[in-house]
Tab-separated table of C-alpha atoms in Angstrom:
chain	number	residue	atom	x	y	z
A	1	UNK	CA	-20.709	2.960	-13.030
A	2	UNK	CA	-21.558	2.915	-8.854
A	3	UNK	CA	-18.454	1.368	-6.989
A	4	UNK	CA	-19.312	-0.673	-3.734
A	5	UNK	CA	-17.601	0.136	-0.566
A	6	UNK	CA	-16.987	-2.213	2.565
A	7	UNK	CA	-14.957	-2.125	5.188
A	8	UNK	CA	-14.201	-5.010	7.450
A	9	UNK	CA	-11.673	-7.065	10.257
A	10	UNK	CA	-9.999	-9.881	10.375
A	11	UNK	CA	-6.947	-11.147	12.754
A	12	UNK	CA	-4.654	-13.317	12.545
A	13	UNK	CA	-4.127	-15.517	15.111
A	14	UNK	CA	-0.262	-16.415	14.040
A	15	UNK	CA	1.131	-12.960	14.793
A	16	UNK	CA	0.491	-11.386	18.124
A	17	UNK	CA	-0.313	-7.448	17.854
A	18	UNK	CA	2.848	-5.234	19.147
A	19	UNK	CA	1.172	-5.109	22.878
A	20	UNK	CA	0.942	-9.101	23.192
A	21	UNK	CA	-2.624	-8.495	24.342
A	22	UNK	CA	-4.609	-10.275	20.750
A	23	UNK	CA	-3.790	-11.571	17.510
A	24	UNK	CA	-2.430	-8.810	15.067
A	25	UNK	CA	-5.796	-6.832	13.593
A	26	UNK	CA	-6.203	-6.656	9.679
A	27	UNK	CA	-9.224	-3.674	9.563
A	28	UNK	CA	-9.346	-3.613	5.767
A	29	UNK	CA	-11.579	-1.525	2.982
A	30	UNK	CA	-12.437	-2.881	-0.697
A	31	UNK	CA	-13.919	-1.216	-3.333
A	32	UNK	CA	-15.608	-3.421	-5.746
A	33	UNK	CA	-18.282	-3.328	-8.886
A	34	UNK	CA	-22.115	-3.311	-8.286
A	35	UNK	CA	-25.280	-3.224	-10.345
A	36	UNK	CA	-26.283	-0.081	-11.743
A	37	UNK	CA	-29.038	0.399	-9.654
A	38	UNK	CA	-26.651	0.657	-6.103
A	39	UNK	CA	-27.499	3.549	-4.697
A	40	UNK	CA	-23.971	5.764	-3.847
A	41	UNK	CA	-23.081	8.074	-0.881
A	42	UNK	CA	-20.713	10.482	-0.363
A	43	UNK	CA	-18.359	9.776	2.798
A	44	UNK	CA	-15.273	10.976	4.100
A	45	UNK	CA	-13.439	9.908	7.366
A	46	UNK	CA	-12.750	12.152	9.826
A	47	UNK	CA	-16.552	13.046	9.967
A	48	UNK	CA	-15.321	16.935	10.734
A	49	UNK	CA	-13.155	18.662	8.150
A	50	UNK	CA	-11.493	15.946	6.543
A	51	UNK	CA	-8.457	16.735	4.871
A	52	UNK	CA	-8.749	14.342	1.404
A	53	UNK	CA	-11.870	14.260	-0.947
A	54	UNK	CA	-13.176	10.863	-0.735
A	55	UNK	CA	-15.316	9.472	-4.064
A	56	UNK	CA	-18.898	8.333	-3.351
A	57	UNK	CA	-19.372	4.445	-3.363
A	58	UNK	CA	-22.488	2.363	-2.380
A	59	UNK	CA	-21.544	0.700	1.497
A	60	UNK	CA	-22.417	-2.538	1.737
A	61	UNK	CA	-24.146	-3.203	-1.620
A	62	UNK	CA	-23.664	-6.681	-2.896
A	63	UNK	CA	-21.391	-7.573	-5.131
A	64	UNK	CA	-22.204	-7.412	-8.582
A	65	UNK	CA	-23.364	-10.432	-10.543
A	66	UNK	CA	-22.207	-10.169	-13.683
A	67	UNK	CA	-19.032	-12.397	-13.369
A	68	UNK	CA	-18.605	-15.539	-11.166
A	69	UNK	CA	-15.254	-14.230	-9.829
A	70	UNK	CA	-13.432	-10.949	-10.326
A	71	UNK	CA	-9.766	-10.213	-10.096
A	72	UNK	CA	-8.162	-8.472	-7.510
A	73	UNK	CA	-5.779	-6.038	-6.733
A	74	UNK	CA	-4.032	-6.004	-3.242
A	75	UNK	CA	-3.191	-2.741	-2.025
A	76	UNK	CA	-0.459	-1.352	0.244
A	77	UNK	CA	-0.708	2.536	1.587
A	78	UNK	CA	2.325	4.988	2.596
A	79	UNK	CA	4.139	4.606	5.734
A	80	UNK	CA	1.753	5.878	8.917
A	81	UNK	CA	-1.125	6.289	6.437
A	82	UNK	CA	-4.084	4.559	5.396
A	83	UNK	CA	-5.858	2.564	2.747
A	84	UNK	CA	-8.035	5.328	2.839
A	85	UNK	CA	-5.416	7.487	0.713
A	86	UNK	CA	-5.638	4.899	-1.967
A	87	UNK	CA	-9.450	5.885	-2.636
A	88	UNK	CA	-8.986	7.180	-5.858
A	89	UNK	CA	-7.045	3.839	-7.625
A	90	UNK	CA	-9.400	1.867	-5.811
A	91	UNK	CA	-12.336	3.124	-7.208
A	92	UNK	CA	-11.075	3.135	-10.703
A	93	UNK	CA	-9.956	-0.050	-10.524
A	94	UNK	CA	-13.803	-1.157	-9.423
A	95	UNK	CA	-15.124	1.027	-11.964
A	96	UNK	CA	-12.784	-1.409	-14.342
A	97	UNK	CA	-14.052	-5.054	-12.565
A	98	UNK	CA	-11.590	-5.374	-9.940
A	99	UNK	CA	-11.710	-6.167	-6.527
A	100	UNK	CA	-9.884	-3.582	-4.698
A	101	UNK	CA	-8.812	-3.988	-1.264
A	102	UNK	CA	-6.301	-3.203	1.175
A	103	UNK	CA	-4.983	-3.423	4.979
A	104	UNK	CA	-4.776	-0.807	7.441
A	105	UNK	CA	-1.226	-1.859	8.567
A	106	UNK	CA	-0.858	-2.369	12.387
A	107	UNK	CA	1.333	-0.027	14.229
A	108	UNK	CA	2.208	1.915	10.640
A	109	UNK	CA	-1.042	3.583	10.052
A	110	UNK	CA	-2.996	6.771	11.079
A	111	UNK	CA	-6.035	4.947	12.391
A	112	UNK	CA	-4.165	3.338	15.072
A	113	UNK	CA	-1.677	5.147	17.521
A	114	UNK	CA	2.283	4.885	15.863
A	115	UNK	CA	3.919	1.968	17.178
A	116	UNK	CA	7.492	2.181	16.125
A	117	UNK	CA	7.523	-1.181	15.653
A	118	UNK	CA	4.974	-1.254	13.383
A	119	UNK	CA	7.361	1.509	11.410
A	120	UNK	CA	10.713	-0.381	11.445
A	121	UNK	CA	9.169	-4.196	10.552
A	122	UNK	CA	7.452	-3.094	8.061
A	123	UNK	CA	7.649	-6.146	6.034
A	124	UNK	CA	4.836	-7.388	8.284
A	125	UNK	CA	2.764	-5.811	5.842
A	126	UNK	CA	3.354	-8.250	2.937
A	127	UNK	CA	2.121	-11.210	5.328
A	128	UNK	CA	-0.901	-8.541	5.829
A	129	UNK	CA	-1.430	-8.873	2.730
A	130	UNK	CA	-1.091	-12.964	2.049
A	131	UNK	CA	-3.480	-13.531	4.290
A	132	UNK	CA	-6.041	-11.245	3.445
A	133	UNK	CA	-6.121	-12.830	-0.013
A	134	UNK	CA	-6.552	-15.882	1.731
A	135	UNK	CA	-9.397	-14.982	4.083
A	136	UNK	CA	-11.885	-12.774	1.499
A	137	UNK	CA	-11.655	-15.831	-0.587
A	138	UNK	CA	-12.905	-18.022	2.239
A	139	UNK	CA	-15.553	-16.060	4.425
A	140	UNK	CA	-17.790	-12.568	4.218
A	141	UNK	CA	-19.288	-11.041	1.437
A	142	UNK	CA	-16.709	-11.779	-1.083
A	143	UNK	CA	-16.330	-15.225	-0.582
A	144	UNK	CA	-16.599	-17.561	-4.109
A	145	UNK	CA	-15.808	-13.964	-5.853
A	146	UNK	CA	-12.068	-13.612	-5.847
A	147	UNK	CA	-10.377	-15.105	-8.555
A	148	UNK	CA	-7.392	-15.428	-6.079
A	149	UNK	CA	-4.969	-17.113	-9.001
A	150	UNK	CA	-5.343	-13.454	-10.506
A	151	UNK	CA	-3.885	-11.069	-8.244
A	152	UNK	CA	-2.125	-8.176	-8.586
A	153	UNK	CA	-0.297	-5.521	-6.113
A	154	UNK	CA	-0.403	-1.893	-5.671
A	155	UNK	CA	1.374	0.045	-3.218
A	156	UNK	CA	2.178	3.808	-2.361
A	157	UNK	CA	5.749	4.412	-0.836
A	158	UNK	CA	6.695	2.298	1.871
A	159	UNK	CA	3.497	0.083	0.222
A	160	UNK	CA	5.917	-0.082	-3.118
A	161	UNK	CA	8.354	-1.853	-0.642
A	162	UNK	CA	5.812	-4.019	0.157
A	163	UNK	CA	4.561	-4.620	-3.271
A	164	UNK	CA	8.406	-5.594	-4.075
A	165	UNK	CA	8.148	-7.921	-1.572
A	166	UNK	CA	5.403	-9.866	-2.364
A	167	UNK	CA	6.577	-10.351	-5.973
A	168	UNK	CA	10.432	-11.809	-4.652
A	169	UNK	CA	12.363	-8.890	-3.228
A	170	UNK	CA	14.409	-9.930	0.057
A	171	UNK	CA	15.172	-7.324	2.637
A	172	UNK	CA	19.370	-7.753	3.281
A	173	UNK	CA	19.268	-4.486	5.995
A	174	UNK	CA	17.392	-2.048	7.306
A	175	UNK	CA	18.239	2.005	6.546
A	176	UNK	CA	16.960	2.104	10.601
A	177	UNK	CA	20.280	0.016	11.594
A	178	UNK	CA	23.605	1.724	12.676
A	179	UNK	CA	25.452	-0.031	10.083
A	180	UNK	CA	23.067	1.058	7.416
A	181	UNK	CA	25.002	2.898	4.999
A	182	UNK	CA	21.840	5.103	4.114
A	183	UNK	CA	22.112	9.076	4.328
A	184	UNK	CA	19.221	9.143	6.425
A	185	UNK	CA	18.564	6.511	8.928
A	186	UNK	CA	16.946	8.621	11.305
A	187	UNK	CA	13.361	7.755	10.885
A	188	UNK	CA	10.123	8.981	8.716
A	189	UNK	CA	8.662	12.722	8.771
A	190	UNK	CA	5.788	10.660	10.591
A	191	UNK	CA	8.154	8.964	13.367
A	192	UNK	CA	11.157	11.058	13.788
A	193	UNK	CA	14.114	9.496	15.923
A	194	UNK	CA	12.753	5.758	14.851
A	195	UNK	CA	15.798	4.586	14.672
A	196	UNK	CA	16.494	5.373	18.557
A	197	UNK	CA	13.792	2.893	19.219
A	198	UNK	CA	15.731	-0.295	17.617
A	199	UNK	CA	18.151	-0.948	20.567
A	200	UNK	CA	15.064	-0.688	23.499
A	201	UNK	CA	12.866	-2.901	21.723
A	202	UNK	CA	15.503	-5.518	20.861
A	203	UNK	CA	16.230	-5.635	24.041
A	204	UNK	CA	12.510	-5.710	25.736
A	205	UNK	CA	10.177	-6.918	23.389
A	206	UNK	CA	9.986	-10.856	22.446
A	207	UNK	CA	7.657	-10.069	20.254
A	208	UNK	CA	9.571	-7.388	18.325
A	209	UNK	CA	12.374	-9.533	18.311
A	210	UNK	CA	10.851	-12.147	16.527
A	211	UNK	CA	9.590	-9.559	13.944
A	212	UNK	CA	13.044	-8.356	13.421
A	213	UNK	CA	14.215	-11.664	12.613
A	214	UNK	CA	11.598	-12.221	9.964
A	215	UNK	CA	13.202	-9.116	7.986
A	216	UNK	CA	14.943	-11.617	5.633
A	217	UNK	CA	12.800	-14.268	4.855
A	218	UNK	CA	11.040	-14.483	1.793
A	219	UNK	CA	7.385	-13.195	1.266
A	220	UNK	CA	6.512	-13.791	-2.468
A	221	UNK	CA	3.248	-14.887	-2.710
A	222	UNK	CA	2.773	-16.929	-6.491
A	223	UNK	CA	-0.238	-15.250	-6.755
A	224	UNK	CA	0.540	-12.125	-7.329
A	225	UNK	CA	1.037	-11.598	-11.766
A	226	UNK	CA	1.853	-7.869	-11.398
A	227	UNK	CA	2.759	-5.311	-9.589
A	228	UNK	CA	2.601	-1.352	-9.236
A	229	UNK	CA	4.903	0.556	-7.053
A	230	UNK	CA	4.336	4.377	-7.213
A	231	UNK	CA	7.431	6.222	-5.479
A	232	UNK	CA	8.339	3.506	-3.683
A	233	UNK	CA	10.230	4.287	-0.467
A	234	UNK	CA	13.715	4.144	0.643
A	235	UNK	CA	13.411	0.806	1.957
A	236	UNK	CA	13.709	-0.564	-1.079
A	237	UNK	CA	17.668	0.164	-1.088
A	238	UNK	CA	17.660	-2.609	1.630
A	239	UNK	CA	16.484	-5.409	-0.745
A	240	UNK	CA	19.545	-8.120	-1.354
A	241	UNK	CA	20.523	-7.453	-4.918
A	242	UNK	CA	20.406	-11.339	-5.962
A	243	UNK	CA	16.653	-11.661	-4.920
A	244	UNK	CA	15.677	-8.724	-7.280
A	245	UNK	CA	17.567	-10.088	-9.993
A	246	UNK	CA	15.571	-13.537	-10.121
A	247	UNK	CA	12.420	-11.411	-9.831
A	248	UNK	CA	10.677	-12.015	-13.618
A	249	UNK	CA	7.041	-10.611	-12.140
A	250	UNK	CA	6.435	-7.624	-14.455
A	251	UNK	CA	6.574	-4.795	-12.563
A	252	UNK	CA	5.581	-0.663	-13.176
A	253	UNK	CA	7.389	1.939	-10.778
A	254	UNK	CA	5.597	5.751	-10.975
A	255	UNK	CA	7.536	8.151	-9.688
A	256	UNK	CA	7.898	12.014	-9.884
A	257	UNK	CA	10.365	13.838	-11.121
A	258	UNK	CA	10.686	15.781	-7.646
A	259	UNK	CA	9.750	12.999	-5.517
A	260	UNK	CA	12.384	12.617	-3.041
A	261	UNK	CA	12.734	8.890	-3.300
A	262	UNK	CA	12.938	9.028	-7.389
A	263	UNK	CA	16.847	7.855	-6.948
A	264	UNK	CA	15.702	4.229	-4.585
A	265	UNK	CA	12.803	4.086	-7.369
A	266	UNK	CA	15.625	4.138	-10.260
A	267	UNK	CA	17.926	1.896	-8.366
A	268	UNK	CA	15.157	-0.628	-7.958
A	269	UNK	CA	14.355	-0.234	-11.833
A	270	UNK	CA	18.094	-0.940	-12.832
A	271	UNK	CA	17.865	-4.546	-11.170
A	272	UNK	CA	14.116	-5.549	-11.904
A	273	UNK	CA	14.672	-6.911	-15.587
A	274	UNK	CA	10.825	-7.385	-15.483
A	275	UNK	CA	9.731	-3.241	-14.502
A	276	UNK	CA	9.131	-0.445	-16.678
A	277	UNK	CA	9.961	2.792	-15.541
A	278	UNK	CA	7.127	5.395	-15.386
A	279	UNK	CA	8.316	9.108	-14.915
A	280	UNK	CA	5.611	11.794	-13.962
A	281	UNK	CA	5.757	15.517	-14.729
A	282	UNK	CA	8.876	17.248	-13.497
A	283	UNK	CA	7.601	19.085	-10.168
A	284	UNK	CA	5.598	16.049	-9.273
A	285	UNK	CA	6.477	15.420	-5.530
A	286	UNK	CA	5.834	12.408	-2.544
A	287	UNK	CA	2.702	13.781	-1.978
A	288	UNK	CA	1.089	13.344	-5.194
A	289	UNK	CA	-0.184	9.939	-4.888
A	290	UNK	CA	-2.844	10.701	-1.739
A	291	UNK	CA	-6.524	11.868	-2.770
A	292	UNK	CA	-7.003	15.330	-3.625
A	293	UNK	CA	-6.992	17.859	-0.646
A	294	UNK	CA	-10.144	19.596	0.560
A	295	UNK	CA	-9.755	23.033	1.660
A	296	UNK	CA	-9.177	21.697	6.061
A	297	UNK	CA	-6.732	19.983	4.269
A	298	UNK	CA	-4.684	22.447	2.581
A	299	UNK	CA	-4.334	24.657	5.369
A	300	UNK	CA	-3.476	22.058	7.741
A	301	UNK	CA	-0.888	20.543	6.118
A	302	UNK	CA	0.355	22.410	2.784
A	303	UNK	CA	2.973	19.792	2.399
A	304	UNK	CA	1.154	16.840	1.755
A	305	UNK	CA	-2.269	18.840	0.277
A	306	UNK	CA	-0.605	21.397	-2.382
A	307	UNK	CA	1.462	20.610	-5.449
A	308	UNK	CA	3.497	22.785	-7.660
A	309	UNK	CA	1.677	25.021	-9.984
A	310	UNK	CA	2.450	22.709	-13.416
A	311	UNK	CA	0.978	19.414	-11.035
A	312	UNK	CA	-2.748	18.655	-11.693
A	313	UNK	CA	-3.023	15.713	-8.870
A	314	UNK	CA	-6.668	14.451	-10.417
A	315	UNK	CA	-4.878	14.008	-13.650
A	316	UNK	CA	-1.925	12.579	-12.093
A	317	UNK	CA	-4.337	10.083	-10.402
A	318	UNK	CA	-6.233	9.552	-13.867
A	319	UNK	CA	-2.858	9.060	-15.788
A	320	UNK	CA	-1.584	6.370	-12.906
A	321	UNK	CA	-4.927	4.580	-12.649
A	322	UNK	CA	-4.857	4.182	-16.581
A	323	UNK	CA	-1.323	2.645	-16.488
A	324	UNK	CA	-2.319	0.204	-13.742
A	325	UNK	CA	-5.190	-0.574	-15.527
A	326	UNK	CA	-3.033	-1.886	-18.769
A	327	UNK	CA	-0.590	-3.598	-16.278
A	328	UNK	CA	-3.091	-5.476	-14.555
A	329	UNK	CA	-5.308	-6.156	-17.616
A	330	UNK	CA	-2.040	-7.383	-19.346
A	331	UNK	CA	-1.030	-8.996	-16.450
């Protein structure tokens, strides 16, 4: 079945982006079902040796009419990544008669420049998120086709966090702080030293300041019926332990069995009475969850592009798209 692609931008006018020159940008991507006769394309982004295989899809083909309004699934990608990496659920999810779509998160993703604020708010993204539910509903090519009161969540490491988030979880602390009682504060593989930007920007930036004190309010958006968090990131560990416990969303965390974050995603299990814990194969690592690596891709960075010899990632990504599937259907 041909999968529609579109990619689009919205901005919200509330937030301010991290330089104070515009409103915060939401450049988003949705995959979504089509009629059989959509014509697909292969694309991939960079142009020039990309390093992930990217599924063909049909740009800009209309949405199919078969039902009035389709359910979608709100998606969240890895810290300083890209919706982009989240190709492969997408498309299945399409394939199934969902609306997939997602946010490039400002400051935290690879199509911008890193902004370390954009790294240590990170729960920026679940408003990202709200509101682009919100706006497809109401203008552009998807407008009168979201069944918005049947939503559901996927996110990809720090994207779990934000998945938690918009079902109930309340961020208490930040592993970035001094006082964080985290092993390793220091900051992402993708922004090392983070955590030596905190006490600069509190101190010069009004508009990171009023970011930072929007790291404990509540983001739960009603809307949302499920959610999937694959390997989802340390963060996590900063969630107040009383907002997870009124949490009754059902919830499915996938995580590997050599995933560095495994322990935060078995923590997180133990206090959502709603999740189900997923494990993958043993030697399953981080990396697992990003498309399939083309050969630029394996050469330029092994550690994200190559698994363990006993790690198939396509039918890792089958396996996962299959259990989101049954949540979501369920759900």
């Amino acid at each position: 079945m041909p999968v529609g692609f579109r990619q689009g931008r919205f901005e919200d006018t509330t937030r301010p982006n991290w330089d104070g020159s515009g409103p915060r940008p939401l450049s988003w991507a949705a995959w979504y079902p089509v009629s059989n006769e959509a014509s697909e394309r292969v694309f991939a982004s960079p142009a020039t040796a990309p390093w992930f295989s990217i599924g063909p899809a049909a740009r800009d083909a209309p949405i199919s009419p078969a039902c009035r309004r389709y359910p979608v699934v709100l998606l969240s990608h890895g810290t300083g990544g890209t919706v982009m990496h989240l190709e492969w659920l997408a498309r299945d999810l399409a394939q199934r008669g969902f609306i997939a779509i997602g946010v490039d998160h400002h400051g935290n993703t690879t199509t911008e420049p890193y902004r370390a604020e954009g790294f240590l708010c990170w729960w920026e993204r679940a408003h990202d998120l709200t509101l682009l539910l919100d706006l497809i509903d109401a203008s552009g090519a998807f407008a009168g086709h979201v069944d918005v009161n049947c939503a559901f969540v996927a996110g990809y490491s720090l994207g779990g966090a934000t998945a938690a988030a918009l079902i109930g979880a309340i961020s208490e602390t930040s592993r970035f702080q001094a006082s964080s009682s985290s092993k390793d504060n220091s900051g992402p593989r993708e922004f090392p030293g983070l955590a030596d930007h905190l006490p600069g920007l509190l101190e010069s930036s009004a508009i990171f300041r009023q970011s930072w004190a929007r790291m404990r309010d509540d983001y739960r958006d009603p809307r949302i019926k499920a959610a999937l968090l694959m390997a989802p990131g340390r963060s996590v560990q900063g969630f107040s332990e009383t907002s997870l416990a009124a949490i009754d969303t059902p919830a499915r965390i996938v995580v590997g069995g050599a995933d560095f974050v495994r322990p935060g995603a078995i923590w997180l299990h133990e206090r959502l009475k709603a999740s189900t814990l997923d494990p993958l194969a043993a030697e399953a690592g981080h990396y697992v969850f990003v498309p399939e690596a083309t050969e630029a891709g394996r050469a330029a960075n092994p550690d994200y592009c190559i698994d363990a010899p006993s790690v198939d990632r396509r039918s890792v990504h089958q396996h996962v798209a299959a259990l989101a599937a049954e949540l979501f259907e369920l759900g």
